[in-house]
XYZ file of C-alpha atoms in Angstrom:
497
model
C 0.000 0.000 0.000
C 2.831 2.405 0.859
C 4.501 1.600 -2.464
C 1.300 2.561 -4.283
C 1.097 5.797 -2.281
C 4.523 6.953 -3.446
C 4.245 5.491 -6.949
C 3.074 8.786 -8.522
C 6.444 10.233 -7.503
C 8.749 7.257 -7.951
C 7.566 6.232 -11.428
C 8.190 9.544 -13.250
C 11.367 10.124 -11.206
C 12.740 6.718 -12.204
C 11.746 7.349 -15.818
C 13.561 10.690 -15.756
C 16.767 9.035 -14.514
C 16.575 6.224 -17.066
C 15.983 8.702 -19.893
C 19.071 10.644 -18.833
C 21.158 7.469 -18.736
C 19.957 6.527 -22.224
C 20.499 9.954 -23.801
C 22.762 8.608 -26.533
C 19.904 6.531 -27.960
C 16.880 8.702 -28.887
C 14.833 5.634 -29.750
C 15.499 4.048 -26.342
C 14.680 7.339 -24.618
C 11.327 7.420 -26.407
C 10.571 3.817 -25.457
C 11.457 4.411 -21.801
C 9.309 7.539 -21.754
C 6.374 5.621 -23.203
C 6.698 2.799 -20.660
C 7.080 5.270 -17.777
C 3.983 7.263 -18.706
C 1.983 4.044 -19.155
C 3.139 2.875 -15.701
C 2.078 6.195 -14.162
C -1.343 5.835 -15.798
C -1.697 2.312 -14.395
C -0.723 3.457 -10.907
C -3.196 6.333 -11.107
C -6.035 4.042 -12.155
C -5.154 1.652 -9.313
C -5.333 4.572 -6.877
C -8.728 5.580 -8.276
C -9.923 2.014 -7.651
C -8.821 2.201 -4.014
C -10.123 5.737 -3.475
C -13.509 4.862 -4.995
C -14.191 2.710 -1.947
C -13.784 5.735 0.312
C -10.339 4.887 1.636
C -7.958 7.815 2.207
C -4.325 6.772 1.958
C -1.907 8.758 4.112
C 1.750 8.224 4.890
C 4.725 10.024 6.397
C 8.181 10.045 4.841
C 10.859 8.589 7.113
C 8.343 7.401 9.656
C 7.970 10.819 11.261
C 4.500 11.237 12.737
C 2.284 14.030 11.395
C 2.399 16.976 11.594
C 6.221 16.848 11.707
C 6.935 14.573 8.753
C 6.496 14.978 5.011
C 2.902 13.930 4.491
C 1.458 12.297 1.388
C -2.318 11.932 1.082
C -4.491 10.406 -1.615
C -8.256 10.770 -1.532
C -10.779 10.566 -4.370
C -9.855 13.955 -5.849
C -6.088 13.526 -5.770
C -6.356 9.948 -7.080
C -8.319 10.925 -10.171
C -5.978 13.864 -10.794
C -2.974 11.508 -10.752
C -4.743 9.132 -13.143
C -5.575 11.892 -15.626
C -2.027 13.227 -15.339
C -0.766 9.818 -16.419
C -3.241 9.639 -19.308
C -2.317 13.076 -20.646
C 1.381 12.337 -20.143
C 1.031 9.119 -22.147
C -0.816 10.921 -24.949
C 1.856 13.637 -24.970
C 4.638 11.085 -25.382
C 2.811 9.440 -28.295
C 2.257 12.748 -30.080
C 5.863 13.792 -29.476
C 7.128 10.535 -30.913
C 4.956 11.022 -33.990
C 6.029 14.591 -34.605
C 9.622 14.613 -33.525
C 12.127 14.854 -36.372
C 14.737 16.548 -34.183
C 16.661 13.897 -32.241
C 18.271 16.446 -29.914
C 14.922 17.989 -29.022
C 13.385 14.593 -28.316
C 16.372 13.625 -26.194
C 15.823 16.695 -23.994
C 12.037 16.607 -24.084
C 11.411 13.235 -22.449
C 13.411 13.675 -19.214
C 12.029 17.202 -18.823
C 8.509 15.882 -19.354
C 8.847 13.334 -16.561
C 10.453 15.911 -14.293
C 7.349 18.027 -14.839
C 5.095 15.038 -14.099
C 6.930 14.477 -10.792
C 6.093 18.037 -9.765
C 2.465 17.811 -10.894
C 1.831 14.518 -9.094
C 3.660 15.766 -5.997
C 1.399 18.822 -5.848
C -1.672 16.582 -6.080
C -0.708 14.197 -3.271
C 1.170 16.360 -0.781
C -0.443 17.053 2.580
C 1.877 19.891 3.563
C 1.864 23.529 2.437
C 5.642 23.865 2.294
C 5.983 20.715 0.211
C 3.226 22.021 -2.033
C 5.567 24.964 -2.638
C 8.447 22.552 -3.325
C 6.428 20.595 -5.893
C 5.308 23.829 -7.542
C 8.987 24.725 -7.886
C 9.800 21.324 -9.393
C 7.072 21.581 -12.026
C 7.943 25.202 -12.770
C 11.600 24.367 -13.418
C 10.482 21.671 -15.837
C 7.933 23.935 -17.495
C 10.446 26.777 -17.934
C 12.817 24.438 -19.759
C 10.070 22.823 -21.831
C 8.407 26.011 -23.015
C 11.660 27.353 -24.462
C 12.662 24.001 -25.987
C 13.580 24.528 -29.624
C 14.541 28.183 -29.206
C 13.486 31.038 -31.477
C 12.998 34.719 -30.673
C 9.191 34.503 -30.621
C 9.239 31.526 -28.269
C 11.741 33.235 -25.978
C 9.595 36.371 -25.735
C 6.592 34.297 -24.672
C 8.736 32.445 -22.158
C 9.755 35.710 -20.470
C 6.110 36.579 -19.799
C 5.421 33.066 -18.520
C 8.477 33.018 -16.249
C 8.021 36.481 -14.744
C 4.361 36.054 -13.763
C 4.880 32.560 -12.397
C 7.912 33.657 -10.379
C 5.872 36.499 -8.892
C 3.177 34.005 -7.886
C 5.802 31.652 -6.469
C 7.359 34.386 -4.314
C 3.914 35.333 -3.034
C 3.289 31.684 -2.179
C 6.593 31.381 -0.292
C 5.947 34.600 1.642
C 2.446 33.423 2.522
C 3.764 30.039 3.689
C 6.255 31.771 5.987
C 3.565 34.032 7.441
C 1.232 31.077 7.942
C 3.874 29.069 9.779
C 4.764 32.024 11.971
C 1.109 32.574 12.885
C 0.012 28.950 13.361
C 3.173 26.960 14.079
C 2.344 24.365 11.424
C 2.152 23.873 7.660
C 0.531 20.447 7.740
C -2.789 20.870 5.946
C -4.716 18.522 8.221
C -3.476 20.209 11.385
C -4.117 23.636 9.871
C -7.684 22.562 9.103
C -8.128 21.565 12.749
C -6.644 24.848 14.008
C -8.734 27.014 11.675
C -11.932 25.124 12.525
C -11.309 25.604 16.241
C -10.538 29.300 15.842
C -7.048 28.878 17.326
C -5.276 31.023 14.740
C -4.679 34.800 14.723
C -5.791 37.171 11.981
C -2.303 36.985 10.497
C -2.933 33.350 9.532
C -6.049 34.317 7.603
C -4.120 37.064 5.836
C -1.464 34.499 4.876
C -4.101 32.160 3.455
C -5.580 35.044 1.475
C -2.167 35.849 -0.031
C -1.642 32.183 -0.825
C -4.958 32.004 -2.651
C -3.987 35.035 -4.736
C -0.793 33.214 -5.750
C -2.802 30.128 -6.728
C -5.210 32.324 -8.673
C -2.322 33.631 -10.781
C -1.145 30.082 -11.453
C -4.699 29.059 -12.375
C -4.947 32.064 -14.785
C -7.958 33.627 -13.096
C -9.178 37.144 -13.817
C -7.569 39.673 -13.719
C -4.073 38.074 -13.894
C -4.445 35.663 -16.794
C -2.622 37.415 -19.627
C 0.543 35.341 -19.223
C -1.240 32.203 -20.447
C -2.447 33.260 -23.925
C 0.842 35.130 -24.382
C 2.923 31.972 -23.956
C 1.111 28.645 -24.375
C 0.534 28.943 -28.123
C 4.259 29.512 -28.782
C 5.523 26.192 -27.383
C 6.062 23.011 -29.383
C 2.619 21.402 -29.832
C 3.044 18.404 -27.457
C 4.331 20.790 -24.782
C 1.554 23.353 -25.210
C -1.036 20.558 -25.079
C 0.471 19.173 -21.879
C 0.486 22.640 -20.328
C -3.072 23.316 -21.491
C -4.330 20.129 -19.935
C -2.469 20.125 -16.640
C -0.690 23.237 -15.405
C -3.567 25.604 -14.647
C -5.406 22.664 -13.055
C -2.650 22.376 -10.451
C -3.528 25.921 -9.405
C -7.235 25.074 -9.415
C -6.563 21.946 -7.351
C -4.578 23.947 -4.796
C -7.422 26.477 -4.522
C -9.992 23.724 -4.009
C -7.857 21.901 -1.450
C -7.020 24.918 0.709
C -10.409 26.613 0.575
C -12.285 23.440 1.511
C -9.823 22.659 4.311
C -9.159 26.105 5.776
C -12.012 28.403 4.708
C -15.015 26.137 4.137
C -17.454 28.633 5.671
C -15.886 31.928 4.631
C -18.731 33.879 3.065
C -16.470 36.711 1.893
C -13.983 34.363 0.206
C -16.723 32.489 -1.623
C -18.381 35.730 -2.731
C -15.081 37.026 -4.139
C -14.452 33.713 -5.869
C -17.931 33.818 -7.382
C -17.346 37.183 -9.053
C -13.842 36.180 -10.121
C -15.260 33.008 -11.687
C -17.884 34.972 -13.628
C -15.325 37.502 -14.868
C -12.894 34.732 -15.822
C -15.520 32.878 -17.846
C -16.716 35.955 -19.698
C -13.410 37.728 -20.353
C -11.735 34.485 -21.402
C -14.378 33.559 -23.971
C -14.555 37.111 -25.352
C -10.775 37.097 -25.693
C -11.040 33.847 -27.668
C -13.593 35.404 -30.007
C -11.114 38.140 -30.928
C -8.245 35.814 -31.875
C -7.262 34.629 -35.353
C -4.815 31.787 -34.550
C -5.996 28.339 -33.528
C -3.874 27.876 -30.418
C -4.425 31.463 -29.253
C -8.168 30.847 -29.436
C -7.732 27.623 -27.483
C -5.464 29.376 -24.950
C -8.128 31.946 -24.120
C -10.614 29.112 -23.752
C -8.414 27.611 -21.036
C -9.017 30.824 -19.105
C -12.778 30.798 -19.620
C -13.122 27.108 -18.729
C -11.130 27.504 -15.509
C -13.866 29.939 -14.504
C -16.388 27.080 -14.471
C -14.254 25.096 -12.023
C -13.907 28.063 -9.695
C -17.656 28.636 -9.954
C -18.182 25.212 -8.367
C -15.732 26.059 -5.583
C -17.349 29.454 -5.005
C -20.854 28.039 -4.637
C -19.450 25.310 -2.334
C -22.640 23.232 -2.262
C -22.230 19.460 -2.591
C -23.606 19.587 -6.143
C -21.378 22.511 -7.095
C -18.234 20.838 -5.748
C -19.174 17.661 -7.599
C -19.569 19.766 -10.741
C -16.107 21.264 -10.230
C -14.567 17.781 -9.918
C -16.487 16.557 -12.984
C -15.340 19.628 -14.909
C -11.706 18.982 -14.006
C -11.937 15.401 -15.296
C -13.637 16.478 -18.512
C -11.605 19.563 -19.286
C -8.103 18.138 -18.910
C -8.857 15.484 -21.530
C -10.685 17.805 -23.937
C -8.279 20.716 -23.807
C -5.129 18.639 -24.268
C -6.769 16.905 -27.241
C -7.751 20.171 -28.916
C -4.166 21.423 -28.692
C -2.883 18.162 -30.174
C -5.342 18.417 -33.068
C -4.629 22.105 -33.567
C -0.935 21.318 -33.921
C -1.569 18.561 -36.473
C -3.916 20.845 -38.410
C -1.234 23.530 -38.526
C 1.298 20.996 -39.741
C -0.988 19.808 -42.550
C -1.963 23.305 -43.703
C 1.396 24.969 -43.079
C -0.081 27.747 -40.928
C -1.762 28.512 -37.595
C -3.580 31.655 -38.720
C -7.137 30.772 -39.667
C -6.969 32.957 -42.783
C -4.081 30.851 -44.115
C -5.709 27.495 -43.280
C -8.474 25.537 -44.965
C -9.415 22.401 -46.851
C -8.897 19.980 -43.994
C -12.357 18.406 -44.166
C -11.668 17.083 -47.661
C -7.963 16.457 -47.101
C -8.154 14.725 -43.705
C -11.773 13.847 -42.805
C -10.563 11.725 -39.874
C -9.030 14.831 -38.327
C -12.287 16.743 -38.818
C -14.212 14.108 -36.868
C -11.597 13.996 -34.128
C -11.716 17.793 -33.835
C -15.509 17.932 -33.748
C -15.793 15.652 -30.712
C -13.715 17.683 -28.194
C -14.817 21.001 -29.747
C -18.497 20.201 -29.259
C -17.747 18.848 -25.789
C -15.952 22.068 -24.851
C -19.022 24.027 -25.942
C -21.311 21.799 -23.874
C -23.217 19.922 -26.595
C -25.012 16.736 -25.416
C -24.345 13.915 -24.868
C -20.614 14.682 -24.600
C -18.767 15.174 -21.306
C -18.830 18.983 -21.417
C -22.628 19.062 -21.490
C -22.952 17.218 -18.196
C -20.190 19.233 -16.540
C -21.869 22.524 -17.517
C -25.338 21.194 -16.718
C -24.361 20.291 -13.161
C -22.733 23.689 -12.516
C -25.638 25.655 -14.008
C -28.106 23.637 -11.936
C -26.011 24.222 -8.816
C -26.008 27.965 -9.590
C -29.794 28.017 -10.007
C -30.284 25.992 -6.817
C -28.149 28.569 -4.960
C -30.088 31.460 -6.577
C -26.861 32.639 -8.249
C -28.756 33.874 -11.296
C -25.945 36.016 -12.685
C -23.462 33.132 -12.467
C -25.876 30.777 -14.234
C -26.442 33.338 -16.991
C -22.709 33.932 -17.474
C -22.070 30.171 -17.598
C -24.719 29.726 -20.307
C -23.488 32.706 -22.325
C -19.920 31.430 -22.110
C -21.065 28.099 -23.533
C -22.757 29.863 -26.469
C -19.689 31.981 -27.240
C -17.495 28.888 -26.941
C -19.609 27.176 -29.590
C -19.201 30.211 -31.859
C -15.411 30.113 -31.433
C -15.277 26.415 -32.220
C -17.489 27.045 -35.250
C -15.040 29.690 -36.454
C -12.170 27.195 -36.335
C -14.328 24.578 -38.049
C -15.381 26.915 -40.861
C -11.957 28.444 -41.471
C -9.658 25.451 -41.013
C -11.863 22.588 -42.159
C -14.682 23.724 -44.446
C -13.349 26.574 -46.586
C -10.848 25.791 -49.350
C -7.185 26.360 -48.626
C -6.078 29.808 -49.915
C -3.159 28.177 -51.701
C -5.277 25.526 -53.353
C -5.466 21.810 -52.676
C -1.814 21.376 -53.592
C -0.762 23.540 -50.638
C -1.986 20.915 -48.159
C 0.695 18.554 -46.939
C 0.750 14.825 -46.445
C 2.720 14.070 -43.319
C 4.114 10.620 -42.676
C 4.548 9.104 -39.229
C 1.399 10.490 -37.593
C 0.010 7.115 -36.560
C 1.036 7.340 -32.847
C -0.512 10.813 -32.675
C -3.742 9.497 -34.188
C -3.838 6.742 -31.589
C -3.468 9.356 -28.854
C -6.082 11.824 -30.090
C -8.505 9.026 -30.957
C -8.184 7.591 -27.440
C -8.767 11.011 -25.861
C -11.796 11.603 -28.113
C -13.157 8.199 -27.114
C -12.686 9.152 -23.456
C -14.690 12.327 -24.043
C -17.541 10.311 -25.532
C -17.297 7.669 -22.803
C -17.420 10.234 -19.996
C -20.545 11.687 -21.588
C -22.276 8.353 -22.113
C -21.219 7.083 -18.664
C -21.943 10.356 -16.923
C -23.809 8.551 -14.122
C -20.821 6.606 -12.726
C -18.491 9.545 -13.287
C -20.906 11.836 -11.465
C -21.195 9.317 -8.628
C -17.418 9.399 -8.216
C -17.360 13.215 -8.440
C -20.150 13.460 -5.841
C -18.272 11.145 -3.492
C -15.130 13.267 -3.968
C -17.192 16.374 -3.218
C -18.449 14.767 -0.005
C -14.865 14.257 1.145
C -14.075 17.888 0.323
C -17.164 19.220 2.085
C -16.545 17.107 5.206
C -12.747 17.159 5.658
C -12.719 15.385 9.031
C -11.961 12.100 7.288
C -8.928 13.705 5.641
C -7.780 15.111 9.002
C -8.197 11.781 10.802
C -6.387 9.864 8.051
C -3.367 12.189 8.275
C -3.114 12.823 12.015
C -4.297 9.429 13.192
C -5.026 10.900 16.609
C -6.720 14.179 17.564
C -4.649 17.156 16.507
C -2.613 18.868 19.180
């Protein structure tokens, strides 16, 4: 059991080391990366199977009792996040293997990818605020190196924006962690939850938590500090931008959900602020997408708008709303990564990312048109795909809570999302290519990428058709979030000091 608890860290770490040792053989590096990401997926699914029964796994590194040791915790939410991380990582490796014609880039990409996955999984399973900071640093180091991979002035300029804003958020997080420890004497999340619930913390501790949530909001690309995301994500190599689109902002969302439900579950002011931030994020993000003319810039702004839905569930904080937020996380990671993969392949076939310079893909590659339509319609919330149920649950939760403005904004965002997806469909797939049919390329070696995007599209359909079991799991995860005593007991074992 303990081996399974640490497997989300050990598997990508071991894969990273093996990839470094095999650097002289690009083909071996790719094979090791593929096996490592498949192993992480298997471990994540095994954890989901355990967590589905209601068991919360908790362990302490080195045998130190909580709250003094390094705590790892896996409940229903963290288990499913690890599983989806493995799935997206596996898809990313397949797409990278299909697209990579640069042996040096592939040699660097795979160890950096697994270093990033170590940080992402660590953030999902840590039970300690300081170690959450450490895992954020690990994933940021990997992301900084990945986003600039391949060089180029345009890519470097986007990287500067990405690095500066994320470093600002990281420094805020570190400052907040120091203030919180000074005020409470602990950074163990379970013990902090006990202290906050009992009212045994000074006002300084609440100020520290507020600052920490601002830092997480920047990392999640919430309004008003979201500009770094659409300025950088579209510039990275396609497998990297897809990985970022699927996972990185969700680490910030996960941290917000975890800390708010543990430390501020009944804070009316915090939830009211989050509600308005969620509405602004949804609306501004989707309007920004409507104004763009490049495929991945459109999709980047949609990351912003869709994050707003997840925060809406956290802001409402009802059992149904929290379940909707968990469902939305599961759905969105798969859909958004897939859209970036497809957008990259479409750009490769047409020779451009600007919609005006694209076209003819429906006739040239009908399989790609079908694979684009599935996640695009899901993102817009068209039934019976996964996005419909995720939006439906959150809109219903908003109406049940009499949050009429939030429900209206969520519905309008869905309509504008459909219009944006229709624009990509019309310009890239339906209209003829400006250069004529001969301008479209035939690219060899895309079979692994097709396997990946087909599998992700099938997952989107499956989540929609099996929405009942998925919603049952999301509701059970929401129950654990809404009643954190089980989390506290699993970590501390005995009543907190």
